[in-house]
Amino acid sequence: MLEISSLRAGYGALEVLRGIDLSISAGEIVAVLGSNGAGKTTLNANISGLYRLFGGSIRFEGEEISKHTPERIVAAGVIHVPEGRRVFPNLTVRENLELGAYRRARARRSANLDRVVATFPRLSERFDQKAGTLSGGEQQMLAIGRGLMAEPRLLILDEPSLGLSPLLVEEMFELIRRLNDDGLSVLLVEQNVVQSLEIADRAYVLENGAIAMQGAAEALIEDEGLRRSYLGLA
Amino acid sequence: MLDPILLWSGLVNGLLQGAIYALVALGLTLIYGVLHIINFAHGSLLMLAMYGVFLLFSQFGIDPYAALPIMVVGMFVLGYGLQRGLISRASHGRDENILLVTLGISIVIENLALFFFQGDTRTIDVPYAFDSLEVFGVFIAIPRLIAFAAALLIAGLLWLMIQRSDVGRAIRAVAKEKQGARLVGINVEHIYAVSYGVGIACLGAAACLLMPTYLVYPTVGHAFVLIAFTVVVLGGMGSFPGALLGGLLIGLCESFGGLFLGESFGQIGIFLVFIVVLLFRPSGLLGSRV
Ligand SMILES: Nc1ncnc2c1ncn2[C@@H]1O[C@H](COP(=O)(O)OP(=O)(O)OP(=O)(O)O)[C@@H](O)[C@H]1O
Ligand SMILES: [Mg+2]
C-alpha cells in the first residue's frame, strides 16, 4: 500500500532522514519507534507532502506521491493526524469535524459525523464549543475524529497518546486496534513502545535518521537491545 | 442650546458615513485576520475601483448600481490574482516583504492613475444624485441611504459566508491553524487568495456605492484607508463585528466632532475616541484580549 524507498528529507540544509526504506501493506498496523529527535515526525510530514523530499520515492498504491501537494495526498486517502493535534481552535467541534471531510468523503459527511460521534461520545457533549477550549485529551479525540471524517485508507497517527491519562491511553490503543479490525491501515508513531508493539504487526526503530531495527512486532518486543535502550529494562 | 434637529442630523450623517467606512474596513480586517498582513494597497485599490465605476459610467453608460456585480467580480479576480501571482510569490512568505510588496502595488496604481487621469477630480452625473428624503426634518440623500443599506447587507452576507459556508470555514481554519488546514486537504495558497480577493471585492462594492455622491482623484484612497486602519484597530484587529461597530462609531465621531468642533476639527474627534478606547481596551472593542 505504501512503499518508501531511500527517502532523504530534512529542513533547509539540515538532513534529518538519511535513506529510509519502509513499507506498509493493506490492513497492517506498522509502528515507528525512536527516541526524541530521531526524525519520526519529519517522516510523517514528508509522506503528507508538507515538505519537498531531498531524494528517494514515496509510492501510495503504486502511484508516486512524493511530488504531490498535501491536498492531493489527502484526496488519495492518506490522512495524517499530526503531533500536537493541530485542531482549529477558533472553530467549534462540529466545524472541525466537518472540515475533516473538506477534500474527501464530502458526500457522506453527515453519516460519517454520526459514526465519529458514536466513537467519541464525549465530543458530542462539546459539539458547539470552540475546539480551543477542549482539554488536551478531548482535542486528541477531535484530531482523530477529524481524520476519520475523510474515510482514510491509510491513517498516520503521530503520538496519539501524548498527554493522555493512563486510562485514556489504554482506550486509545483499543480504538486503534478496533479501527484496524475494520480494515484500516495504520502508521503509528509512538513513545509507548510496549503498547505499540502489542497492537502492531510490524515495527521500525528509527535512530538518527536511519532505520536501526525492523521486524515483526512479536519479535521486537523480545529483543534485548530494544528493551535496554527504550524500556530501560536489563 | 443644542438643537435636536442638529443632533438628529449628526446621527444620521454619522451612521450613513460610518457604514461605508465599515465596508472598506471589513476587507482590511479580513485580510489582516487571515493573511496576518496589513494591506497597504487597500486605499489605492479603492481608488482604482472608483475609477472603474467612473469609466463604466462615462464610457459605457453603465449606472454605478448596475455596475456593482461587475465591480465585485472584477475586483475579486484582481485581488485573487494579485495575491496568488504577485504578493505571495514576491514575498516568499516573509511578513516584512509582504508589507513592501503591497506598498509597491499602491505606488504603481497611484502613478498609473496620475498618468491616465492627471490630478483632476472626476465625478459622474447620475440623475438621482440629489434626490432626497425628509425624515423628521432632516433631508437624507437617497444615494447615501442606498449606500448605507447596501453596506450593511453586504456585511451581513459576508458574515454568513464566513460563518456558514465551507469556504468560510476553511478561511477561518487557515487563519489560525495553517498546518492543520493543509492536513485536511485545504489548499492554503488558494484560501489566502480567496480571502484577499473577497477583501478587495468589498472595495469594488464600496466604490459603486460611493461614486453617485463622491468624486474620484488619484489620492482619494488615502483619506478612506487612514480611517479604515483606525476602524480596524478600534474594532479589534481581524474582528468582523468589530469592524462594523468601529466603522459606525468612527462615522458618528466624525459627524459629531464636526458639529461641535467645526468641520476642520471633525477628524480630531475620531482620534480622541480612538485613544480613549485603546487606553481602556488595548486590543480594541471586540478584539480578543491580549
Ligand atoms: N521545522 C523544523 N525546522 C528545522 N528543524 C526541524 C524542524 N522540525 C524538526 N526539526 C529537527 O529535525 C530533527 C528530527 O525532528 P522530528 O520532529 O522529526 O523528531 P521526532 O522523532 O518526531 O521527535 P519527537 O519524539 O520528539 O517528536 C530534530 O533534530 C529537530 O530539531
Ligand atoms: Mg515527533
XYZ file of C-alpha atoms and ligand atoms in Angstrom:
556
model
C 0.000 0.000 0.000
C 2.759 2.455 0.983
C 6.313 1.995 -0.267
C 9.034 4.345 0.832
C 12.494 3.865 -0.576
C 15.777 5.672 0.032
C 13.888 8.616 1.472
C 16.105 11.541 2.364
C 14.488 14.597 3.913
C 15.079 17.493 6.278
C 14.861 21.221 6.739
C 16.911 23.666 4.681
C 20.481 22.422 4.785
C 19.790 20.026 7.665
C 19.329 16.447 6.536
C 17.240 14.606 9.115
C 16.272 11.401 7.327
C 19.162 9.675 5.612
C 17.814 6.960 3.392
C 14.714 5.350 4.827
C 13.102 2.218 3.391
C 9.708 1.401 4.824
C 6.571 -0.297 3.627
C 3.031 -0.845 4.825
C 0.697 -3.476 3.431
C -3.054 -3.096 3.387
C -4.621 -3.885 6.739
C -1.405 -3.628 8.730
C -0.529 -1.601 11.788
C 3.074 -0.539 11.431
C 4.742 1.157 14.392
C 7.614 3.595 14.045
C 9.572 3.921 17.267
C 12.546 6.019 18.153
C 13.878 8.492 20.639
C 13.155 12.211 20.580
C 14.561 13.933 17.540
C 15.056 10.686 15.624
C 13.018 12.013 12.716
C 9.639 10.316 13.152
C 7.591 13.472 12.730
C 9.760 14.507 9.799
C 8.952 11.190 8.149
C 5.199 11.743 8.575
C 5.362 15.330 7.333
C 7.147 14.200 4.193
C 4.654 11.429 3.486
C 1.888 14.060 3.736
C 3.614 16.370 1.279
C 4.210 19.189 3.751
C 7.843 19.406 2.629
C 9.794 18.627 -0.514
C 11.905 15.486 -0.228
C 15.651 15.709 -0.682
C 15.566 12.404 -2.505
C 14.045 8.946 -2.779
C 10.495 7.952 -3.510
C 7.138 7.525 -1.798
C 4.535 5.414 -3.550
C 0.951 5.008 -2.400
C -0.939 2.160 -4.077
C 1.605 2.143 -6.847
C 1.450 5.859 -7.543
C 4.402 8.140 -6.880
C 3.105 10.774 -4.461
C 6.314 12.435 -3.365
C 5.762 15.413 -5.649
C 2.054 15.763 -4.936
C 0.549 18.622 -2.954
C -0.843 17.842 0.517
C -4.396 18.191 -0.778
C -3.817 15.593 -3.483
C -2.333 13.238 -0.936
C -5.353 13.743 1.327
C -7.632 13.165 -1.640
C -5.865 9.846 -2.255
C -6.774 8.766 1.282
C -3.550 9.252 3.223
C -4.770 11.029 6.338
C -2.312 12.351 8.890
C -3.303 13.137 12.479
C -0.327 15.272 13.414
C 1.757 15.585 16.516
C 0.341 18.375 18.673
C -3.175 17.747 17.283
C -3.430 20.892 15.159
C -7.179 21.255 15.599
C -8.733 24.576 14.617
C -9.025 26.354 17.978
C -11.357 29.095 16.738
C -13.843 26.661 15.205
C -16.419 24.574 17.030
C -16.010 20.851 17.459
C -18.651 20.275 14.808
C -16.924 22.602 12.340
C -13.599 20.896 12.955
C -15.159 17.552 12.151
C -16.914 18.914 9.081
C -13.623 20.261 7.760
C -12.229 16.750 8.068
C -14.357 15.981 5.018
C -13.252 19.091 3.120
C -11.295 17.231 0.439
C -12.611 13.687 0.715
C -15.844 11.828 1.511
C -17.807 15.064 1.488
C -20.922 13.379 0.154
C -21.069 11.104 3.209
C -20.218 13.852 5.653
C -23.281 13.644 7.872
C -23.253 9.845 8.065
C -19.562 9.930 8.992
C -20.243 12.623 11.559
C -22.672 10.273 13.285
C -20.133 7.486 13.146
C -17.366 9.616 14.671
C -19.670 10.848 17.405
C -20.583 7.264 18.192
C -16.870 6.511 18.515
C -16.199 9.563 20.705
C -19.395 10.291 22.653
C -17.557 12.960 24.629
C -17.236 15.088 21.509
C -20.976 15.296 21.084
C -21.305 16.874 24.529
C -18.884 19.545 23.338
C -20.311 19.925 19.857
C -20.817 23.681 19.793
C -17.841 24.522 21.934
C -14.719 26.071 20.401
C -12.031 23.402 19.967
C -9.511 25.659 21.706
C -11.443 25.279 24.941
C -11.252 21.467 24.980
C -8.888 19.580 27.241
C -5.784 18.072 25.696
C -7.310 14.591 25.633
C -10.509 15.851 24.071
C -8.504 17.700 21.434
C -6.681 14.478 20.640
C -10.014 12.703 20.148
C -11.142 15.561 17.962
C -7.993 15.371 15.850
C -8.515 11.661 15.287
C -12.229 12.172 14.677
C -11.407 14.841 12.118
C -9.064 12.401 10.419
C -11.721 9.674 10.339
C -14.158 12.070 8.663
C -12.087 11.736 5.488
C -12.546 7.950 5.362
C -8.809 7.274 5.447
C -7.254 4.375 3.576
C -4.015 4.880 5.460
C -4.153 6.653 8.815
C -0.940 8.206 10.115
C -1.017 8.810 13.860
C 1.813 10.845 15.390
C 1.962 10.224 19.155
C -1.800 9.923 19.652
C -1.364 9.025 23.317
C 0.774 12.053 24.169
C -0.619 13.841 27.194
C -3.413 11.368 27.847
C -4.092 9.816 31.237
C -3.142 6.112 31.536
C -6.781 5.117 31.261
C -7.252 7.142 28.085
C -4.010 5.762 26.656
C -5.453 2.304 27.130
C -8.642 3.421 25.351
C -6.639 4.987 22.554
C -4.795 1.762 21.772
C -8.047 -0.155 21.979
C -9.546 2.285 19.452
C -6.625 1.900 17.056
C -6.999 -1.861 17.241
C -10.721 -1.567 16.539
C -10.216 0.710 13.543
C -7.653 -1.725 12.231
C -10.058 -4.649 12.706
C -12.424 -2.772 10.393
C -9.718 -2.865 7.747
C -7.913 0.445 8.212
C -4.153 0.505 7.647
C -2.266 2.459 10.290
C 1.170 4.014 10.552
C 1.659 4.562 14.265
C 4.375 6.766 15.733
C 4.531 6.289 19.477
C 6.538 6.695 22.660
C 4.632 3.903 24.386
C 6.848 1.178 22.995
C 5.295 -1.846 24.672
C 1.678 -0.974 23.960
C 2.533 -0.067 20.363
C 4.303 -3.356 19.783
C 1.368 -5.205 21.307
C -1.068 -3.944 18.704
C 1.324 -3.559 15.748
C 2.016 -6.180 13.114
C 5.486 -4.867 12.324
C 7.705 -2.104 13.593
C 10.661 0.020 12.599
C 13.070 1.637 15.016
C 14.414 4.950 13.824
C 17.724 6.215 15.128
C 19.460 9.347 13.928
C 17.522 9.433 10.716
C 18.090 5.830 9.717
C 16.328 2.536 10.355
C 18.231 0.805 13.138
C 15.970 -2.197 13.527
C 12.868 -3.642 11.947
C 10.771 -6.732 12.065
C 7.652 -8.419 13.341
C 6.294 -6.762 16.464
C 6.346 -10.004 18.495
C 9.990 -10.494 17.710
C 10.980 -6.920 18.527
C 9.194 -6.943 21.845
C 11.548 -9.747 22.924
C 14.649 -8.057 21.562
C 17.315 -7.469 24.203
C 18.806 -4.365 22.606
C 15.447 -2.709 22.149
C 14.404 -3.495 25.687
C 17.591 -1.985 27.008
C 17.521 1.229 25.013
C 13.818 2.032 25.065
C 12.349 0.369 28.083
C 15.192 0.777 30.493
C 14.964 -2.949 31.219
C 18.035 -5.018 31.764
C -28.852 75.176 23.402
C -28.399 72.070 21.318
C -30.873 71.890 18.528
C -32.421 68.386 18.436
C -32.667 68.608 14.670
C -28.946 69.228 14.524
C -28.240 66.230 16.734
C -30.561 64.058 14.687
C -28.860 65.125 11.512
C -25.463 64.456 13.067
C -26.594 60.973 13.998
C -27.964 60.229 10.537
C -24.924 61.582 8.752
C -22.560 59.746 11.029
C -24.257 56.405 10.545
C -24.513 56.819 6.772
C -20.833 57.659 6.513
C -19.853 55.025 9.036
C -21.401 52.182 7.052
C -19.112 52.954 4.116
C -16.089 53.107 6.432
C -17.168 49.767 7.825
C -17.331 48.236 4.354
C -13.827 49.439 3.487
C -12.557 48.281 6.883
C -14.187 44.839 6.584
C -11.938 43.999 3.670
C -8.900 45.216 5.539
C -9.721 43.278 8.686
C -10.481 40.102 6.732
C -7.106 40.286 5.005
C -5.376 41.003 8.298
C -7.210 38.241 10.126
C -6.386 35.539 7.586
C -3.088 36.524 6.000
C -1.766 38.420 9.023
C -0.656 41.270 6.819
C -1.617 44.901 6.706
C -2.680 45.587 3.171
C -1.076 48.872 2.262
C -2.606 48.668 -1.206
C -6.122 48.969 0.206
C -6.562 52.685 -0.410
C -5.213 52.678 -3.928
C -7.296 49.633 -4.830
C -10.378 51.530 -3.648
C -9.298 54.424 -5.856
C -8.801 52.036 -8.762
C -12.305 50.638 -8.227
C -13.741 54.156 -8.161
C -12.087 54.914 -11.493
C -13.503 51.634 -12.725
C -17.022 52.767 -11.835
C -16.290 56.149 -13.395
C -15.143 54.554 -16.652
C -18.030 52.105 -16.817
C -20.379 55.058 -16.494
C -18.634 57.528 -18.784
C -17.605 55.047 -21.499
C -20.450 52.567 -21.461
C -23.230 54.400 -19.693
C -23.482 51.738 -17.003
C -25.190 53.002 -13.885
C -22.999 52.626 -10.766
C -25.551 50.395 -9.054
C -25.835 48.197 -12.116
C -22.036 48.080 -12.131
C -21.950 46.526 -8.649
C -21.871 42.866 -9.733
C -19.299 43.663 -12.410
C -17.082 45.541 -9.978
C -17.397 42.956 -7.217
C -16.437 40.116 -9.535
C -13.756 42.178 -11.279
C -12.120 43.287 -8.046
C -12.312 39.769 -6.618
C -10.470 38.426 -9.648
C -7.908 41.234 -9.437
C -7.362 40.619 -5.727
C -7.095 36.863 -6.184
C -4.574 37.334 -8.969
C -2.528 39.909 -7.057
C -2.221 37.681 -4.010
C -1.549 34.438 -5.836
C 0.550 35.803 -8.656
C 2.421 38.656 -7.047
C 2.215 39.127 -3.274
C 2.810 35.507 -2.238
C 5.429 34.964 -4.929
C 7.408 38.112 -4.338
C 7.353 37.910 -0.562
C 8.371 34.271 -0.031
C 6.074 34.216 2.973
C 8.019 36.850 4.914
C 5.850 39.486 6.526
C 8.205 42.417 6.071
C 8.423 41.632 2.361
C 4.636 41.414 2.027
C 4.404 44.860 3.534
C 6.773 46.243 0.939
C 5.040 44.424 -1.889
C 1.609 45.834 -1.009
C 3.165 49.265 -0.619
C 4.770 48.845 -4.039
C 1.444 47.876 -5.585
C -0.164 51.014 -4.192
C 2.585 53.238 -5.574
C 2.271 51.677 -9.016
C -1.520 52.032 -9.072
C -1.400 55.643 -7.924
C 1.148 56.596 -10.533
C -0.822 54.863 -13.245
C -3.870 56.849 -12.145
C -1.875 60.078 -12.230
C -0.612 59.214 -15.683
C -4.004 58.416 -17.171
C -6.236 60.849 -15.304
C -3.809 63.533 -14.077
C -4.609 65.059 -10.727
C -8.091 66.191 -11.777
C -11.124 65.242 -9.813
C -13.867 63.486 -11.699
C -17.487 62.837 -10.932
C -20.336 61.078 -12.602
C -23.689 62.742 -13.136
C -26.470 60.430 -12.248
C -29.987 61.863 -12.406
C -30.765 60.798 -8.837
C -27.651 62.319 -7.269
C -29.634 64.993 -5.451
C -32.817 63.066 -4.677
C -33.503 63.131 -1.025
C -35.947 62.039 1.578
C -37.113 64.033 4.564
C -37.079 62.114 7.830
C -38.126 64.069 10.923
C -36.945 67.344 9.484
C -33.615 66.112 8.108
C -33.014 65.635 4.405
C -31.190 62.425 3.607
C -29.661 61.951 0.168
C -31.162 58.804 -1.351
C -27.828 57.534 -2.759
C -26.325 57.714 0.717
C -29.283 55.850 2.153
C -28.840 53.178 -0.500
C -25.131 53.022 0.305
C -25.904 52.570 3.985
C -28.410 49.782 3.436
C -26.248 48.032 0.849
C -23.130 48.226 3.012
C -24.947 46.620 5.939
C -26.449 44.000 3.652
C -23.048 43.163 2.177
C -21.518 42.976 5.638
C -24.293 40.581 6.664
C -23.824 38.383 3.602
C -20.084 38.306 4.153
C -20.625 37.299 7.759
C -22.931 34.472 6.667
C -20.412 33.333 4.078
C -17.605 33.253 6.647
C -19.717 31.528 9.296
C -21.777 29.075 7.301
C -20.105 28.052 4.060
C -17.324 25.529 3.520
C -15.104 28.241 2.096
C -15.813 30.381 5.155
C -14.895 27.537 7.485
C -11.711 26.969 5.502
C -10.879 30.679 5.721
C -11.256 30.646 9.491
C -9.285 27.412 9.745
C -6.383 28.798 7.721
C -6.391 31.993 9.789
C -5.468 30.120 12.959
C -4.005 26.747 12.016
C -2.286 26.572 8.662
C -0.625 23.210 9.133
C -3.850 21.592 10.322
C -5.609 23.101 7.329
C -3.100 21.545 4.919
C -3.634 18.175 6.557
C -7.379 18.195 5.911
C -6.629 18.987 2.283
C -7.238 22.726 2.250
C -5.150 24.489 -0.375
C -3.807 27.254 1.835
C -2.495 29.417 -1.012
C -5.899 29.272 -2.682
C -7.674 30.266 0.538
C -5.220 33.135 1.051
C -6.005 34.401 -2.425
C -9.754 33.967 -1.910
C -9.565 35.973 1.310
C -7.557 38.723 -0.332
C -9.945 38.667 -3.275
C -13.012 38.956 -1.042
C -11.386 41.827 0.860
C -10.737 43.638 -2.406
C -14.218 42.797 -3.726
C -15.593 44.808 -0.767
C -13.773 47.793 -2.245
C -15.475 47.203 -5.592
C -18.835 47.356 -3.831
C -17.813 50.407 -1.819
C -16.752 52.196 -4.998
C -20.154 51.630 -6.630
C -21.925 52.915 -3.539
C -19.656 55.939 -3.210
C -19.481 57.198 -6.775
C -23.011 58.659 -7.075
C -22.136 61.201 -4.367
C -18.311 61.331 -4.346
C -15.562 62.482 -6.589
C -12.565 60.456 -7.576
C -8.930 61.569 -7.872
C -5.676 59.638 -7.675
C -5.209 60.035 -3.925
C -8.845 59.611 -2.906
C -7.997 56.323 -1.210
C -5.729 57.926 1.389
C -8.498 59.537 3.407
C -10.504 56.338 3.438
C -7.721 53.996 4.257
C -6.445 56.043 7.160
C -9.901 55.904 8.663
C -10.221 52.213 7.782
C -6.981 51.450 9.648
C -8.376 53.308 12.634
C -11.602 51.342 12.392
C -9.779 48.025 12.242
C -7.619 48.793 15.257
C -10.563 50.249 17.137
C -12.822 47.274 16.477
C -10.089 44.735 17.205
C -7.649 43.538 14.548
C -9.267 40.799 12.498
C -12.664 41.115 14.178
C -15.576 41.244 11.803
C -18.307 42.648 14.062
C -15.602 44.927 15.447
C -15.031 46.472 12.017
C -18.746 47.066 11.591
C -19.163 48.603 15.014
C -15.922 50.568 14.676
C -16.960 51.910 11.272
C -20.282 53.209 12.553
C -18.617 54.652 15.641
C -15.979 56.477 13.618
C -18.683 57.815 11.304
C -20.510 59.191 14.337
C -17.339 60.669 15.835
C -16.540 62.422 12.625
C -20.028 63.775 12.269
C -20.463 64.939 15.873
C -16.889 66.159 16.036
C -17.609 68.297 13.004
C -20.794 69.531 14.617
C -19.216 70.605 17.883
C -15.670 71.400 16.888
C -16.213 72.602 13.349
C -15.570 70.838 10.030
C -11.815 71.088 10.105
C -11.641 69.624 13.593
C -14.113 66.825 12.915
C -11.362 64.297 12.499
C -9.900 65.135 15.881
C -12.995 63.582 17.434
C -12.061 60.308 15.716
C -8.632 60.197 17.216
C -9.829 61.246 20.656
C -12.234 58.323 20.800
C -9.571 56.089 19.307
C -7.105 56.933 22.070
C -9.669 56.643 24.832
C -10.871 53.229 23.659
C -7.362 51.873 23.312
C -6.440 53.155 26.766
C -9.158 51.008 28.288
C -9.275 48.163 25.799
C -5.835 47.794 24.231
C -6.959 45.036 21.875
C -9.897 47.001 20.524
C -13.601 46.962 21.234
C -14.270 43.393 20.114
C -10.740 42.075 19.810
C -9.698 39.067 21.808
C -7.915 40.099 24.971
C -4.144 40.173 24.785
N 10.525 22.641 11.260
C 11.794 22.273 11.537
N 12.823 23.040 11.134
C 14.109 22.677 11.399
N 14.454 21.558 12.036
C 13.481 20.749 12.446
C 12.090 21.069 12.228
N 11.339 20.078 12.741
C 12.212 19.202 13.284
N 13.484 19.584 13.100
C 14.680 18.857 13.530
O 14.653 17.599 12.914
C 15.059 16.571 13.817
C 14.004 15.485 13.870
O 12.811 16.036 14.410
P 11.440 15.241 14.455
O 10.407 16.192 14.916
O 11.226 14.570 13.157
O 11.764 14.173 15.582
P 10.775 13.126 16.261
O 11.379 11.784 16.043
O 9.392 13.317 15.815
O 10.923 13.533 17.795
P 9.838 13.521 18.989
O 9.759 12.148 19.502
O 10.440 14.444 19.999
O 8.556 14.026 18.434
C 15.290 17.265 15.152
O 16.682 17.388 15.324
C 14.652 18.600 15.013
O 15.400 19.573 15.697
Mg 7.694 13.854 16.703
